[in-house]
Amino acid sequence: MGNPGRGKPYSIRTLAEASGVNRNTVEKLANGTQKSADVGDAHSLVEALGVTVLVLFMPASSPELDDSYLASPPTKKE
C-alpha cells in the first residue's frame, strides 16, 4: 500500500499500528468491503498517511456511483 503523503509504504498491519485504527477496519476499508469510517478513525488514518480526508473518503460524484439512484423516489403522502 503506497503512502502518497510521506513516501513510506504501509501494509494493513503497519497502517493500523501507525494510525491506532483497528486492523480489521483498515483491512475492510482497503479492500472495499467497508465504505466509511467514523470521524476519529478517518482523521487518524489521514494523519498517518499525510493526506486530507477527501483523498480517502471522497463522496460519490454522482448518484450512479453510490447506488442511491436505485432507491424509490419519495412519494407524497396524502
Short mmCIF file of N, CA and C in Angstrom, two decimals:
data_model
loop_
_atom_site.label_atom_id
_atom_site.label_comp_id
_atom_site.label_asym_id
_atom_site.label_seq_id
_atom_site.Cartn_x
_atom_site.Cartn_y
_atom_site.Cartn_z
N MET A 1 0.86 -1.17 0.00
CA MET A 1 0.00 0.00 0.00
C MET A 1 0.91 1.23 0.00
N GLY A 2 0.78 2.03 -1.01
CA GLY A 2 1.61 3.22 -1.12
C GLY A 2 1.18 4.30 -0.15
N ASN A 3 2.08 5.17 0.15
CA ASN A 3 1.80 6.29 1.03
C ASN A 3 2.12 7.56 0.26
N PRO A 4 1.10 8.20 -0.34
CA PRO A 4 1.37 9.37 -1.17
C PRO A 4 1.84 10.59 -0.38
N GLY A 5 1.52 10.67 0.88
CA GLY A 5 1.85 11.86 1.66
C GLY A 5 3.28 11.90 2.17
N ARG A 6 3.75 10.77 2.66
CA ARG A 6 5.07 10.77 3.29
C ARG A 6 6.05 9.82 2.62
N GLY A 7 5.63 9.12 1.58
CA GLY A 7 6.53 8.28 0.82
C GLY A 7 6.91 6.95 1.46
N LYS A 8 6.33 6.64 2.61
CA LYS A 8 6.64 5.39 3.32
C LYS A 8 5.52 4.39 3.04
N PRO A 9 5.84 3.24 2.43
CA PRO A 9 4.78 2.27 2.16
C PRO A 9 4.26 1.62 3.44
N TYR A 10 2.99 1.37 3.46
CA TYR A 10 2.35 0.73 4.60
C TYR A 10 1.76 -0.61 4.19
N SER A 11 1.73 -1.53 5.11
CA SER A 11 0.90 -2.73 4.99
C SER A 11 -0.35 -2.44 5.82
N ILE A 12 -1.31 -3.33 5.76
CA ILE A 12 -2.51 -3.17 6.60
C ILE A 12 -2.09 -3.08 8.07
N ARG A 13 -1.22 -3.96 8.48
CA ARG A 13 -0.79 -4.01 9.88
C ARG A 13 -0.06 -2.74 10.29
N THR A 14 0.89 -2.28 9.47
CA THR A 14 1.67 -1.10 9.86
C THR A 14 0.82 0.17 9.82
N LEU A 15 -0.13 0.25 8.90
CA LEU A 15 -1.03 1.41 8.88
C LEU A 15 -1.93 1.40 10.11
N ALA A 16 -2.41 0.24 10.49
CA ALA A 16 -3.23 0.14 11.70
C ALA A 16 -2.43 0.57 12.92
N GLU A 17 -1.19 0.12 13.01
CA GLU A 17 -0.34 0.50 14.14
C GLU A 17 -0.04 1.99 14.13
N ALA A 18 0.29 2.54 12.98
CA ALA A 18 0.65 3.96 12.89
C ALA A 18 -0.54 4.87 13.17
N SER A 19 -1.74 4.43 12.80
CA SER A 19 -2.92 5.28 12.97
C SER A 19 -3.66 5.01 14.27
N GLY A 20 -3.47 3.83 14.83
CA GLY A 20 -4.24 3.46 16.02
C GLY A 20 -5.63 2.96 15.70
N VAL A 21 -5.90 2.73 14.41
CA VAL A 21 -7.21 2.23 13.97
C VAL A 21 -7.15 0.70 13.97
N ASN A 22 -8.24 0.08 14.35
CA ASN A 22 -8.33 -1.37 14.40
C ASN A 22 -7.92 -1.97 13.05
N ARG A 23 -7.11 -3.03 13.10
CA ARG A 23 -6.59 -3.67 11.88
C ARG A 23 -7.71 -4.16 10.97
N ASN A 24 -8.77 -4.72 11.55
CA ASN A 24 -9.90 -5.19 10.74
C ASN A 24 -10.57 -4.05 9.99
N THR A 25 -10.69 -2.90 10.64
CA THR A 25 -11.28 -1.73 9.99
C THR A 25 -10.41 -1.28 8.83
N VAL A 26 -9.11 -1.20 9.04
CA VAL A 26 -8.19 -0.79 7.97
C VAL A 26 -8.28 -1.77 6.81
N GLU A 27 -8.32 -3.05 7.10
CA GLU A 27 -8.39 -4.06 6.04
C GLU A 27 -9.69 -3.95 5.25
N LYS A 28 -10.80 -3.77 5.93
CA LYS A 28 -12.09 -3.64 5.25
C LYS A 28 -12.15 -2.38 4.39
N LEU A 29 -11.60 -1.29 4.89
CA LEU A 29 -11.56 -0.06 4.10
C LEU A 29 -10.68 -0.24 2.87
N ALA A 30 -9.55 -0.90 3.04
CA ALA A 30 -8.61 -1.09 1.94
C ALA A 30 -9.17 -2.01 0.85
N ASN A 31 -9.92 -3.03 1.26
CA ASN A 31 -10.44 -3.96 0.24
C ASN A 31 -11.84 -3.59 -0.25
N GLY A 32 -12.41 -2.51 0.30
CA GLY A 32 -13.68 -2.01 -0.19
C GLY A 32 -14.92 -2.62 0.40
N THR A 33 -14.78 -3.53 1.37
CA THR A 33 -15.97 -4.10 1.99
C THR A 33 -16.60 -3.16 3.00
N GLN A 34 -15.87 -2.16 3.42
CA GLN A 34 -16.39 -1.09 4.29
C GLN A 34 -16.14 0.22 3.57
N LYS A 35 -17.20 1.01 3.37
CA LYS A 35 -17.10 2.23 2.58
C LYS A 35 -16.84 3.48 3.40
N SER A 36 -17.04 3.42 4.71
CA SER A 36 -16.87 4.61 5.54
C SER A 36 -16.25 4.25 6.87
N ALA A 37 -15.83 5.28 7.59
CA ALA A 37 -15.24 5.09 8.92
C ALA A 37 -15.76 6.21 9.81
N ASP A 38 -15.70 5.99 11.13
CA ASP A 38 -16.12 7.08 11.99
C ASP A 38 -15.09 8.21 11.89
N VAL A 39 -15.49 9.37 12.32
CA VAL A 39 -14.67 10.58 12.14
C VAL A 39 -13.29 10.44 12.77
N GLY A 40 -13.23 9.88 13.96
CA GLY A 40 -11.94 9.73 14.64
C GLY A 40 -10.99 8.81 13.88
N ASP A 41 -11.52 7.68 13.40
CA ASP A 41 -10.69 6.76 12.62
C ASP A 41 -10.25 7.40 11.31
N ALA A 42 -11.15 8.10 10.65
CA ALA A 42 -10.81 8.75 9.38
C ALA A 42 -9.67 9.74 9.58
N HIS A 43 -9.75 10.56 10.61
CA HIS A 43 -8.70 11.54 10.87
C HIS A 43 -7.39 10.87 11.27
N SER A 44 -7.46 9.80 12.01
CA SER A 44 -6.25 9.08 12.38
C SER A 44 -5.56 8.48 11.16
N LEU A 45 -6.35 7.94 10.24
CA LEU A 45 -5.79 7.35 9.03
C LEU A 45 -5.14 8.41 8.13
N VAL A 46 -5.83 9.52 7.92
CA VAL A 46 -5.24 10.54 7.04
C VAL A 46 -4.02 11.19 7.66
N GLU A 47 -4.00 11.30 8.97
CA GLU A 47 -2.82 11.83 9.65
C GLU A 47 -1.62 10.89 9.44
N ALA A 48 -1.85 9.60 9.59
CA ALA A 48 -0.77 8.62 9.40
C ALA A 48 -0.29 8.63 7.95
N LEU A 49 -1.21 8.80 7.00
CA LEU A 49 -0.86 8.78 5.59
C LEU A 49 -0.35 10.13 5.08
N GLY A 50 -0.65 11.19 5.79
CA GLY A 50 -0.20 12.52 5.37
C GLY A 50 -1.01 13.08 4.21
N VAL A 51 -2.30 12.76 4.19
CA VAL A 51 -3.19 13.26 3.14
C VAL A 51 -4.41 13.89 3.81
N THR A 52 -5.30 14.47 2.98
CA THR A 52 -6.53 15.05 3.52
C THR A 52 -7.64 14.01 3.54
N VAL A 53 -8.68 14.29 4.30
CA VAL A 53 -9.80 13.37 4.43
C VAL A 53 -10.43 13.07 3.07
N LEU A 54 -10.57 14.09 2.22
CA LEU A 54 -11.22 13.87 0.93
C LEU A 54 -10.42 12.98 -0.01
N VAL A 55 -9.13 12.82 0.23
CA VAL A 55 -8.35 11.90 -0.59
C VAL A 55 -8.81 10.46 -0.36
N LEU A 56 -9.11 10.12 0.87
CA LEU A 56 -9.53 8.75 1.19
C LEU A 56 -11.04 8.56 1.22
N PHE A 57 -11.75 9.58 1.60
CA PHE A 57 -13.19 9.44 1.81
C PHE A 57 -13.99 10.46 1.00
N MET A 58 -13.73 10.55 -0.29
CA MET A 58 -14.44 11.50 -1.13
C MET A 58 -15.85 10.98 -1.41
N PRO A 59 -16.85 11.85 -1.24
CA PRO A 59 -18.22 11.42 -1.53
C PRO A 59 -18.38 11.11 -3.02
N ALA A 60 -19.35 10.28 -3.33
CA ALA A 60 -19.62 9.94 -4.73
C ALA A 60 -19.96 11.20 -5.52
N SER A 61 -19.48 11.28 -6.75
CA SER A 61 -19.73 12.47 -7.57
C SER A 61 -21.06 12.41 -8.29
N SER A 62 -21.67 11.24 -8.37
CA SER A 62 -22.98 11.12 -8.99
C SER A 62 -23.75 10.00 -8.30
N PRO A 63 -25.07 10.06 -8.37
CA PRO A 63 -25.87 9.03 -7.71
C PRO A 63 -25.57 7.62 -8.20
N GLU A 64 -25.18 7.47 -9.47
CA GLU A 64 -24.90 6.15 -10.01
C GLU A 64 -23.76 5.47 -9.27
N LEU A 65 -22.83 6.24 -8.75
CA LEU A 65 -21.67 5.67 -8.08
C LEU A 65 -21.98 5.12 -6.70
N ASP A 66 -23.02 5.61 -6.07
CA ASP A 66 -23.33 5.12 -4.73
C ASP A 66 -24.65 4.34 -4.66
N ASP A 67 -25.20 3.98 -5.80
CA ASP A 67 -26.42 3.17 -5.91
C ASP A 67 -27.67 3.83 -5.34
N SER A 68 -27.61 5.12 -4.98
CA SER A 68 -28.80 5.76 -4.44
C SER A 68 -29.86 5.94 -5.52
N TYR A 69 -29.48 5.90 -6.78
CA TYR A 69 -30.46 6.03 -7.86
C TYR A 69 -31.39 4.82 -7.92
N LEU A 70 -31.01 3.71 -7.27
CA LEU A 70 -31.85 2.52 -7.27
C LEU A 70 -33.02 2.64 -6.30
N ALA A 71 -32.92 3.55 -5.35
CA ALA A 71 -33.98 3.72 -4.37
C ALA A 71 -35.19 4.38 -5.01
N SER A 72 -36.35 4.08 -4.49
CA SER A 72 -37.57 4.69 -5.00
C SER A 72 -37.59 6.17 -4.63
N PRO A 73 -38.13 6.99 -5.52
CA PRO A 73 -38.24 8.41 -5.17
C PRO A 73 -39.25 8.59 -4.06
N PRO A 74 -39.10 9.65 -3.29
CA PRO A 74 -40.06 9.88 -2.20
C PRO A 74 -41.47 10.09 -2.78
N THR A 75 -42.45 9.64 -2.08
CA THR A 75 -43.83 9.81 -2.52
C THR A 75 -44.54 10.81 -1.62
N LYS A 76 -45.51 11.49 -2.20
CA LYS A 76 -46.27 12.48 -1.45
C LYS A 76 -47.35 11.75 -0.66
N LYS A 77 -47.35 11.96 0.64
CA LYS A 77 -48.37 11.33 1.48
C LYS A 77 -49.62 12.21 1.45
N GLU A 78 -50.74 11.58 1.25
CA GLU A 78 -51.99 12.35 1.18
C GLU A 78 -52.81 12.12 2.42
#
